[in-house]
Short mmCIF file of C-alpha atoms in Angstrom, two decimals:
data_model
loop_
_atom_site.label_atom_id
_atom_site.label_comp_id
_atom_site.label_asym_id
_atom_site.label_seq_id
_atom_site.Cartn_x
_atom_site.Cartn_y
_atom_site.Cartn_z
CA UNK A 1 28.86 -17.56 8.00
CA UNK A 2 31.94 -15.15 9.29
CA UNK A 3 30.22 -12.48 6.89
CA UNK A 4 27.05 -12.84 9.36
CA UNK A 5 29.23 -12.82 12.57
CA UNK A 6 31.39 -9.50 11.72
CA UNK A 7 27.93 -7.66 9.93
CA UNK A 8 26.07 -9.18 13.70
CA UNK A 9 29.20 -7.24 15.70
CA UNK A 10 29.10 -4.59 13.88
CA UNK A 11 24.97 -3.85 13.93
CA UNK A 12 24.25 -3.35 10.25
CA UNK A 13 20.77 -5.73 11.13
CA UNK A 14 21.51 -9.08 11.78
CA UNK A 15 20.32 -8.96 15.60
CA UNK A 16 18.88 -11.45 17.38
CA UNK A 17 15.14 -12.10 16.61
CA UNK A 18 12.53 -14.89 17.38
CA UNK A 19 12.67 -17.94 16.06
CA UNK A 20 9.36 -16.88 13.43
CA UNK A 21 10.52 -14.29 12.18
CA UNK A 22 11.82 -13.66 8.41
CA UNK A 23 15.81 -13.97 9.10
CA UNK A 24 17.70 -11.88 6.16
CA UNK A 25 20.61 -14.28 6.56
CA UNK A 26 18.56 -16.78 5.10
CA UNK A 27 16.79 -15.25 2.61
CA UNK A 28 15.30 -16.60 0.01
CA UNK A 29 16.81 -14.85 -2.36
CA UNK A 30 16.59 -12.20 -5.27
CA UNK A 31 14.94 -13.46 -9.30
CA UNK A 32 18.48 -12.27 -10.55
CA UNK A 33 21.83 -12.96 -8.52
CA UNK A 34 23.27 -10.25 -6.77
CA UNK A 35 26.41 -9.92 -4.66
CA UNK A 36 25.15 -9.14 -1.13
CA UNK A 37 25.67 -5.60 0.59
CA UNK A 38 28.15 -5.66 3.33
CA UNK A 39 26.94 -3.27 5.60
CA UNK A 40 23.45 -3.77 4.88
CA UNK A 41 20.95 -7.02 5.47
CA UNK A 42 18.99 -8.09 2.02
CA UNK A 43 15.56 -6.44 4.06
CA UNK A 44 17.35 -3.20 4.50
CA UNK A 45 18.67 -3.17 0.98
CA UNK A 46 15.08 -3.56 -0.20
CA UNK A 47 13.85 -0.84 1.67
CA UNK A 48 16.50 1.20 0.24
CA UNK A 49 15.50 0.30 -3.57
CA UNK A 50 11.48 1.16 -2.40
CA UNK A 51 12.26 4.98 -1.16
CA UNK A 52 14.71 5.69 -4.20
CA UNK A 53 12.70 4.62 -6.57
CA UNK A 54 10.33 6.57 -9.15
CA UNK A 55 7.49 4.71 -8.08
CA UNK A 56 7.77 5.98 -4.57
CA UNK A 57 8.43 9.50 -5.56
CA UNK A 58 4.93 9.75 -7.09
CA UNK A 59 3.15 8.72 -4.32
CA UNK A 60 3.62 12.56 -3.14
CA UNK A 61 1.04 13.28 -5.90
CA UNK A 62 -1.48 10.62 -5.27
CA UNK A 63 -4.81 11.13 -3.47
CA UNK A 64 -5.62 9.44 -0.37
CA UNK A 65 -8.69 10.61 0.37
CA UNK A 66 -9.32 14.22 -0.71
CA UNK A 67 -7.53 15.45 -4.27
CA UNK A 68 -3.71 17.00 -3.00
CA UNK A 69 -4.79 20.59 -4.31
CA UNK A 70 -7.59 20.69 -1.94
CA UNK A 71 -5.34 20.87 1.30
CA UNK A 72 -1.81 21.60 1.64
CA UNK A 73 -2.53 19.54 5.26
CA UNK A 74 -4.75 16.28 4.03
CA UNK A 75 -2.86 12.98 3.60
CA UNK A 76 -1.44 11.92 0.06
CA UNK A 77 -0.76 8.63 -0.44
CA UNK A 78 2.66 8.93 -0.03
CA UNK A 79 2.45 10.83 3.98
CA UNK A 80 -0.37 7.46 4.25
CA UNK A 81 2.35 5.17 3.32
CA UNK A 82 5.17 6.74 6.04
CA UNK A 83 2.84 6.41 8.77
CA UNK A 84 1.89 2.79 7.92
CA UNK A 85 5.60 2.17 7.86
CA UNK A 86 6.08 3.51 11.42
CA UNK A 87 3.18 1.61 12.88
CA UNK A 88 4.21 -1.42 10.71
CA UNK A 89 8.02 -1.23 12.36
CA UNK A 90 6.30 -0.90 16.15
CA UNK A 91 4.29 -3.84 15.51
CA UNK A 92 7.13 -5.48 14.04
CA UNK A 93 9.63 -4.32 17.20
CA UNK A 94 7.18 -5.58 19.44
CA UNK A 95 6.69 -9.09 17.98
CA UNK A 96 10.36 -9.44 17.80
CA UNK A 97 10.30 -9.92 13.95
CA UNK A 98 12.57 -8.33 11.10
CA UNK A 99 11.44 -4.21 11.30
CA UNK A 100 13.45 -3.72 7.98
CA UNK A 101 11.23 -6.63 6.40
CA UNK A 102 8.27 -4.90 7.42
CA UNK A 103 9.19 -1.13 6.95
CA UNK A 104 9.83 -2.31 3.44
CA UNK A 105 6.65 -4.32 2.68
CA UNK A 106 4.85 -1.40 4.41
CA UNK A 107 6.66 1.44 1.93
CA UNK A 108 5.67 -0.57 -1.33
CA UNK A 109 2.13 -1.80 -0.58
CA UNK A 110 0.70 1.35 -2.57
CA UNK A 111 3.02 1.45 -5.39
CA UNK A 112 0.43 0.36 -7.80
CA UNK A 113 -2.79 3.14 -6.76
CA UNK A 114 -3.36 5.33 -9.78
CA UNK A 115 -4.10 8.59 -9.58
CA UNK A 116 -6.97 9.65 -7.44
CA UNK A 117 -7.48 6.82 -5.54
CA UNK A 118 -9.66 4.16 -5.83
CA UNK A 119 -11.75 6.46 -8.04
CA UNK A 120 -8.93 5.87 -10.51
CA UNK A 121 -8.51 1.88 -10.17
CA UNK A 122 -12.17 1.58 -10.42
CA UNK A 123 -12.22 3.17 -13.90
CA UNK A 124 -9.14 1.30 -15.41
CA UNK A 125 -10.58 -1.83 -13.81
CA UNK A 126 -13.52 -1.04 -16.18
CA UNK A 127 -11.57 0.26 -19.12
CA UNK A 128 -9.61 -2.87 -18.91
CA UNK A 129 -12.23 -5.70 -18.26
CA UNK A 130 -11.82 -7.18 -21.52
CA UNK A 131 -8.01 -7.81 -20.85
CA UNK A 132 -7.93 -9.04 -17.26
CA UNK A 133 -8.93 -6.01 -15.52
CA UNK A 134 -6.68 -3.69 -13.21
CA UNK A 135 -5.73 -4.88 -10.03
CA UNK A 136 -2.99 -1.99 -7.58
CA UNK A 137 -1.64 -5.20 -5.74
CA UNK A 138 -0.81 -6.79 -9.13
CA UNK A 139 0.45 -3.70 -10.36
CA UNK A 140 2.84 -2.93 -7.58
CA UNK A 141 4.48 -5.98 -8.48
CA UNK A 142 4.76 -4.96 -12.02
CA UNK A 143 6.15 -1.81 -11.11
CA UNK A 144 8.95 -3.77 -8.92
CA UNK A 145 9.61 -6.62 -11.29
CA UNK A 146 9.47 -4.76 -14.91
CA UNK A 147 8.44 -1.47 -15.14
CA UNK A 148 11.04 0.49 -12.94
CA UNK A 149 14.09 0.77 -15.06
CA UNK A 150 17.45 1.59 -12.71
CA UNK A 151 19.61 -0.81 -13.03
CA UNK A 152 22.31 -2.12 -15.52
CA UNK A 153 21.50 -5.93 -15.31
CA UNK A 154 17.73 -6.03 -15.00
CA UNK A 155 14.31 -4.93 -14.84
CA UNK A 156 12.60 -3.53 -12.02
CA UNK A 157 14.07 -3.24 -8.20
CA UNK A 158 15.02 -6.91 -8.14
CA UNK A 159 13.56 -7.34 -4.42
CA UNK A 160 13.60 -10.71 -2.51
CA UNK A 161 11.21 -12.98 -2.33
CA UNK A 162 10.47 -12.33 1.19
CA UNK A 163 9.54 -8.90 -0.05
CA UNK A 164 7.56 -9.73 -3.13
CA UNK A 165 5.81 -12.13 -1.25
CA UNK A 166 4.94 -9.82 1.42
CA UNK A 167 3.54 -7.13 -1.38
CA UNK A 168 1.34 -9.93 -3.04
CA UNK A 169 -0.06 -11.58 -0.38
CA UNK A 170 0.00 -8.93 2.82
CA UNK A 171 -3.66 -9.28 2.86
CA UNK A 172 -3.59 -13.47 3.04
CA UNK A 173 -3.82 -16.36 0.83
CA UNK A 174 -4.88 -15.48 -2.93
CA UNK A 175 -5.44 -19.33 -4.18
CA UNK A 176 -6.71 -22.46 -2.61
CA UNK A 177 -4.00 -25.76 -3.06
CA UNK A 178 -6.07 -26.68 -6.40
CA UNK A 179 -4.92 -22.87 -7.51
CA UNK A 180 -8.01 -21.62 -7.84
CA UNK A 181 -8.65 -18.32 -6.75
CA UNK A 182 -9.81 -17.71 -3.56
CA UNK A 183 -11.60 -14.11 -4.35
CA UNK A 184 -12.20 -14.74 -8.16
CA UNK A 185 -8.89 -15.18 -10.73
CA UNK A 186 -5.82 -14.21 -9.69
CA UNK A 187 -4.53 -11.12 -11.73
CA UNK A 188 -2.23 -12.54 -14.88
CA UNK A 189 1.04 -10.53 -13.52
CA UNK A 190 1.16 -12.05 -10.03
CA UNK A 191 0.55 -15.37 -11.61
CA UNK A 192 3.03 -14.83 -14.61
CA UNK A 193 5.80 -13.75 -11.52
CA UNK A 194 4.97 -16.55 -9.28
CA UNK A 195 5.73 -19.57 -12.14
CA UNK A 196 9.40 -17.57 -11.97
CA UNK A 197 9.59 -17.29 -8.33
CA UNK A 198 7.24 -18.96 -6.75
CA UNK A 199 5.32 -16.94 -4.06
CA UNK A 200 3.36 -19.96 -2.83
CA UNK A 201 0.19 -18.12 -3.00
CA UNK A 202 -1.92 -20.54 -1.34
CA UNK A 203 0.07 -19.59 2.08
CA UNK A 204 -0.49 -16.91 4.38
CA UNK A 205 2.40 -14.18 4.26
CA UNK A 206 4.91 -13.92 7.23
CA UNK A 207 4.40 -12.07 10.42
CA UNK A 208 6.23 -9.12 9.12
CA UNK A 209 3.81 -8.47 5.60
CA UNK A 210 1.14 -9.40 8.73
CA UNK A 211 2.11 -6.34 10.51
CA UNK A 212 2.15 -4.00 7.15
CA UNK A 213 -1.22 -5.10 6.72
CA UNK A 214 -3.17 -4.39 9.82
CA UNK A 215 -0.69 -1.66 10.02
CA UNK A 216 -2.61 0.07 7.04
CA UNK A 217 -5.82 -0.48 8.50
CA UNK A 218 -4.87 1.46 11.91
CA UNK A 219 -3.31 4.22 9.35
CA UNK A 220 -6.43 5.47 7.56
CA UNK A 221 -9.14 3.74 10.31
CA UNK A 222 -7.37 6.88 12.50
CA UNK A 223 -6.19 9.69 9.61
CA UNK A 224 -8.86 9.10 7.63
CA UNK A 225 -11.02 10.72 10.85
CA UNK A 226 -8.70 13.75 11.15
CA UNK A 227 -8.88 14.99 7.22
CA UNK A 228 -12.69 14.40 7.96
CA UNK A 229 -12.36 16.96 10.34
CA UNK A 230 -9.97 19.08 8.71
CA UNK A 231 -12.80 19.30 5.88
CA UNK A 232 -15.32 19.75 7.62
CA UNK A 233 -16.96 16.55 6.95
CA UNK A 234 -16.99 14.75 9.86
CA UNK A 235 -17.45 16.81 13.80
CA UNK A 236 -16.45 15.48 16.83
CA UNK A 237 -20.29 15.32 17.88
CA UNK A 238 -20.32 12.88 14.67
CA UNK A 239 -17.87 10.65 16.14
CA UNK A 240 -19.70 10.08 19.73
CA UNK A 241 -22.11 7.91 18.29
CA UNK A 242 -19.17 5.31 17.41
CA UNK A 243 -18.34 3.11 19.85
CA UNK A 244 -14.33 3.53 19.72
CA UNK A 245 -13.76 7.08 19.43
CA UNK A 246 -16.65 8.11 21.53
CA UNK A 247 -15.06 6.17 24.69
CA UNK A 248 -11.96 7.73 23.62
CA UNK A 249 -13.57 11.46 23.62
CA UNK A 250 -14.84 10.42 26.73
CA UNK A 251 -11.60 10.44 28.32
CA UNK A 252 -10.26 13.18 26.60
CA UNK A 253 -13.23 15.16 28.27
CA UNK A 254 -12.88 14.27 31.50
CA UNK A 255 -9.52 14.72 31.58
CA UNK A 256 -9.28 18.33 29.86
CA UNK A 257 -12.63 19.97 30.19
CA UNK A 258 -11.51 23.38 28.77
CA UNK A 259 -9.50 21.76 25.80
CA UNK A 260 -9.96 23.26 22.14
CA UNK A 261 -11.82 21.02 19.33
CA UNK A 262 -8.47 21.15 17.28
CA UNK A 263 -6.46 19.43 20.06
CA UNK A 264 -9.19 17.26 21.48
CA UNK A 265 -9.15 15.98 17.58
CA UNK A 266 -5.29 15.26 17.79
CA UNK A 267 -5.54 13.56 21.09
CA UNK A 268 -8.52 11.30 19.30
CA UNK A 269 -5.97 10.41 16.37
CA UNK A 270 -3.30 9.74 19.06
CA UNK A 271 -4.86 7.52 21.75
CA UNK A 272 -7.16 5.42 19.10
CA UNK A 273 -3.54 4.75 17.50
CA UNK A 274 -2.34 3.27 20.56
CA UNK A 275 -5.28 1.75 21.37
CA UNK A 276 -5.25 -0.62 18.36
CA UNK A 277 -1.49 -1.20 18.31
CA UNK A 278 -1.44 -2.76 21.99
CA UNK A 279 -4.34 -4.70 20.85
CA UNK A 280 -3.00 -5.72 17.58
CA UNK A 281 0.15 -6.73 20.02
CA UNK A 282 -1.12 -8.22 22.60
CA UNK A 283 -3.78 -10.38 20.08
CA UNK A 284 -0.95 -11.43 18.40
CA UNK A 285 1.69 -12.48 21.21
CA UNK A 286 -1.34 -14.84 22.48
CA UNK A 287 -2.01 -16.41 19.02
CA UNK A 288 1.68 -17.30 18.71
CA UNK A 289 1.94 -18.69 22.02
CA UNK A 290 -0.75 -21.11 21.36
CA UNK A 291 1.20 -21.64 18.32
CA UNK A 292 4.28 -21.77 18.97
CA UNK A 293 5.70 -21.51 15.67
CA UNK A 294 9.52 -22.57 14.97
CA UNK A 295 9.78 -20.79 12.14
CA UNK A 296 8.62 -18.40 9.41
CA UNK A 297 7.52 -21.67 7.41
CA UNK A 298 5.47 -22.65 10.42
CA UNK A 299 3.86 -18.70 10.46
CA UNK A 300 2.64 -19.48 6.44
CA UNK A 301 1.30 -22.84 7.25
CA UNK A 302 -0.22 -21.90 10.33
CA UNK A 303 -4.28 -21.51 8.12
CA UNK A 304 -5.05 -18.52 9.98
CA UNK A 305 -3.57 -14.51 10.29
CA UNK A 306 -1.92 -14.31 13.29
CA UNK A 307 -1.33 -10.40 13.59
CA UNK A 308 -5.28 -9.63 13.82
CA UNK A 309 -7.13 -7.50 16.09
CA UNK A 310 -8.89 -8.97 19.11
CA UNK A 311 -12.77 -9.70 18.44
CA UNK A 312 -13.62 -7.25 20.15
CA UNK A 313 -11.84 -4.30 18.52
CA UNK A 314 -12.05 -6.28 15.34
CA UNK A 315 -16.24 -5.27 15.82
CA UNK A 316 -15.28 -1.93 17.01
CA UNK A 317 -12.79 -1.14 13.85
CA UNK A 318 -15.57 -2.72 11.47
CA UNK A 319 -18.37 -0.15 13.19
CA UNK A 320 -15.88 2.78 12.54
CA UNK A 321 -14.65 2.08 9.03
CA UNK A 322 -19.20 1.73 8.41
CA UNK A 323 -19.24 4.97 9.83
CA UNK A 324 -16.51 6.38 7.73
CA UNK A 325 -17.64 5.08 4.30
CA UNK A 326 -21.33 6.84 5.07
CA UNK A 327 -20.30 9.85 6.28
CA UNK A 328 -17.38 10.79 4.42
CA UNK A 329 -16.22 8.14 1.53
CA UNK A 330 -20.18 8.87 0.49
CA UNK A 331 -20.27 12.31 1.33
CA UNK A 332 -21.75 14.21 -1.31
CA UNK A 333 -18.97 16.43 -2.12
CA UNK A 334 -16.36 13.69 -2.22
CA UNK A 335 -18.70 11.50 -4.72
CA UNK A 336 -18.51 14.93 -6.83
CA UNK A 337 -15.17 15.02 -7.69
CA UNK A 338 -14.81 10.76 -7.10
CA UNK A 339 -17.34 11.51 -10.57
CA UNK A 340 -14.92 14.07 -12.39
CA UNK A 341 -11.78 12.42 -11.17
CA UNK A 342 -13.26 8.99 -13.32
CA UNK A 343 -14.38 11.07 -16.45
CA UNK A 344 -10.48 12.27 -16.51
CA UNK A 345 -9.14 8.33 -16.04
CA UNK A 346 -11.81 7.00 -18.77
CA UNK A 347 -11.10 10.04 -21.07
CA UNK A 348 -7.27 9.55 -21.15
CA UNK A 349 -7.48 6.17 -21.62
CA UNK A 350 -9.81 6.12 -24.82
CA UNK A 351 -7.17 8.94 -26.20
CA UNK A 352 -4.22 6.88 -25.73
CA UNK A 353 -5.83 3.51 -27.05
CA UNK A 354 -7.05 4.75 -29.95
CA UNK A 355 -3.67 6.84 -31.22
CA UNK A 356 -0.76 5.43 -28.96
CA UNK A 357 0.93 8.66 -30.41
CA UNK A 358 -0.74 10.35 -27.98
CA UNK A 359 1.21 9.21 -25.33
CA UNK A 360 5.10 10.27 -24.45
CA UNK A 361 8.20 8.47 -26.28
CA UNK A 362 9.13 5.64 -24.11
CA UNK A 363 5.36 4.17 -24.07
CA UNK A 364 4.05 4.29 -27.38
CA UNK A 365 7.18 2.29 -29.79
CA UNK A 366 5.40 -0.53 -31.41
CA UNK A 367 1.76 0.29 -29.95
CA UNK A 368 0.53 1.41 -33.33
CA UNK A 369 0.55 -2.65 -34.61
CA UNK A 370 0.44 -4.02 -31.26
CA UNK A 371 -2.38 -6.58 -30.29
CA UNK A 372 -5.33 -4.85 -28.32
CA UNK A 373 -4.38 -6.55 -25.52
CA UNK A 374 -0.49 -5.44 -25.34
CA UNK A 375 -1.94 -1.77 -26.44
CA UNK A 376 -4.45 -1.87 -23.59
CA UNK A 377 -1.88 -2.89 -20.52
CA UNK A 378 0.75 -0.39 -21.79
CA UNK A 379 -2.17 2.28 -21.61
CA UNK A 380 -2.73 1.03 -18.22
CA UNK A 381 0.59 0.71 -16.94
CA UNK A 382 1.05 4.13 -18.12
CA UNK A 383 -1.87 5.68 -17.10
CA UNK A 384 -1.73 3.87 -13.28
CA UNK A 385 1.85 5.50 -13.17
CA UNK A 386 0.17 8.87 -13.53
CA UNK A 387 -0.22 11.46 -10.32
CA UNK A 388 -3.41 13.34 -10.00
CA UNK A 389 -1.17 16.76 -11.38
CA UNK A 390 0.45 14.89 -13.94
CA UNK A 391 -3.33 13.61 -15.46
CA UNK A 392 -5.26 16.66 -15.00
CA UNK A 393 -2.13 18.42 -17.00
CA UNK A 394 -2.57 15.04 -19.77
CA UNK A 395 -6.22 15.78 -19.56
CA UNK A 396 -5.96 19.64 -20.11
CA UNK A 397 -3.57 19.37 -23.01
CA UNK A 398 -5.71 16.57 -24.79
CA UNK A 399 -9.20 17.71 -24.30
CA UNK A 400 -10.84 21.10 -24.52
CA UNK A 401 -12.34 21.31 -20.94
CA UNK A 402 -10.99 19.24 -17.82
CA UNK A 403 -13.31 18.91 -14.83
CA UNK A 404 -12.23 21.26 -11.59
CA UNK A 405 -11.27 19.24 -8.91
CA UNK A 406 -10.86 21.97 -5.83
#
């Protein structure tokens, strides 16, 4: 314990915190051994791994909403994941939990997205239904337990089970205490991990993963408005007919009449961020008061999410995010190329199953004899790796005409 004294003098992260909260000094630990950092906590270290590795690199090239090449200015799904991370750490701050411990579950949570979007799972979910499907939450975790290959001693980042658990189970419970799934089966790869390292995935997460999850909902509930704009898709006339950001324009308004649509659009994004994170707070503080958890055991055994929004906004966010998927998720245009962004996932995917050959040395030694299944999730794992650039370029050089995205 002097270790924890000198690294709590010094500041490196071990600062006092509530009693609920994830401490790194006692950490669960890592699958493999490793001798500890000494000037940074196991949380930080993690968070470390996450930005420097390949995984995270390629989330520059990943859609959020709109295709990258449409928009030098329209979130990717990396620029989505930093500002979940800062909302995540404010959330986090406030609640007096571990920031590192959530800045880190926040920076992973969309390792496993393929390339554009959901457009992309969707279609390996279907090219891959006879072999368990494809799930991005399961394959995050394969990406950080096996397929990222940095270090001498082992597979993947290696990140502790505070972590892990946090990427798996951000969202809640996946199993009942029978096992049985509590939103069909649980994917194969989370299940495989968990008889290693067991992420007790009939528990809710801690308050940190708590506070990367709603932390992504704030994230694209607000950003997803401004690129709506930006397009063209959505107008601020749109938006008074929602409940939230039409009391928010409201205010804007009154306050500067003469104000520019551009800026009144920024102050929107601004103001409906801080509206949800002092809910999201305030919700919070009074669930764990009437609590009063001891511990970060007591936060996963409590049977209910305790960073949640307050009824109220919790209608109010679910009226907005209706709004969103009709008007712009649906939106004719963005169906278009959600249409020609699946041909190009489904296309690649027959190539490379049928002649393994067909995909880059590294993927395709012992695929030619392999068993359908193996074939298939090396395809997939593969393929899910893929940014948009990378598979239109795959799609180009394979076939003789590739959809235009722009």
């Amino acid at each position: 314990m002097a270790s924890e004294r000198q690294l709590g003098d010094i500041g490196f992260g071990y600062r006092p915190r509530a009693a609920y909260a994830c401490d790194p000094a006692r950490s669960r630990g890592r699958l493999f051994d490793e001798v500890e950092s000494p000037t940074r906590t196991p949380f930080q270290r993690d968070r470390d791994r996450i930005i420097h590795s390949t995984a995270f690199r390629r989330l520059k090239h990943k859609t959020q909403v709109f295709v990258a090449h449409e928009g030098d200015h329209f979130r990717t799904r990396l620029t989505h994941t930093i500002e979940v991370a800062q909302i995540a750490r404010a959330l986090a701050r406030a609640l007096r939990c571990d920031e590192d411990l959530a800045e880190a579950i926040a920076l992973v949570h969309d390792f496993g997205h393929t390339p554009f979007g959901h457009t992309g799972e969707d279609a390996l979910n279907d090219k891959m239904a006879a072999w368990g499907g494809f799930d991005h939450n399961a394959q995050s975790l394969r990406i950080v337990t096996r397929l990222e290959r940095r270090y001498a001693e082992f597979d993947g980042l290696n990140l502790t089970w505070e972590t892990l658990e946090g990427l798996v189970k951000h969202n809640g419970p996946l199993t009942d205490a029978t096992g049985k799934g509590l939103k069909g089966p649980v994917p194969q790869a989370i299940r495989d991990y968990s008889e290693l390292h067991d992420l007790e995935l009939d528990r809710f997460a801690s308050l940190e993963a708590q506070c990367a999850a709603i932390a992504d909902d704030i994230a694209y509930n607000t950003h997803d408005i401004d690129d709506g704009l930006r397009a063209g898709l959505l107008t601020l006339d749109m938006l008074d007919a929602v409940s939230l950001p039409a009391s928010i324009l409201r205010g804007v308004r009154e306050r500067y009449p003469a104000l520019d649509v551009v800026r009144t659009g920024h102050e929107l994004m601004r103001r409906q961020i801080t509206i949800f994170v002092e809910d999201v707070i305030s919700t919070a503080a009074a669930k764990i008061a009437r609590a009063a958890p001891q511990s970060a055991d007591d936060i996963r055994a409590a049977g209910e999410a305790m960073v949640t929004f307050s009824d109220a906004m919790a209608a109010s966010e679910k009226e907005l995010k209706a709004f969103l998927y009709r008007n712009m998720y649906r939106h004719s245009e963005v169906m278009r190329v959600r249409a020609d962004a699946d041909s190009i996932v489904r296309d690649l995917f027959d190539v490379y199953f049928a002649d393994p050959r067909a995909m880059p040395e590294g993927w395709r030694e012992g695929l030619d004899r392999a068993e359908d299944r193996i074939k298939a999730r090396a395809v997939a794992d593969f393929l899910a790796g893929m940014t948009d650039t990378y598979a239109i370029k795959e799609h180009r050089r394979l076939f003789d005409h590739t959809p235009d995205l722009g």
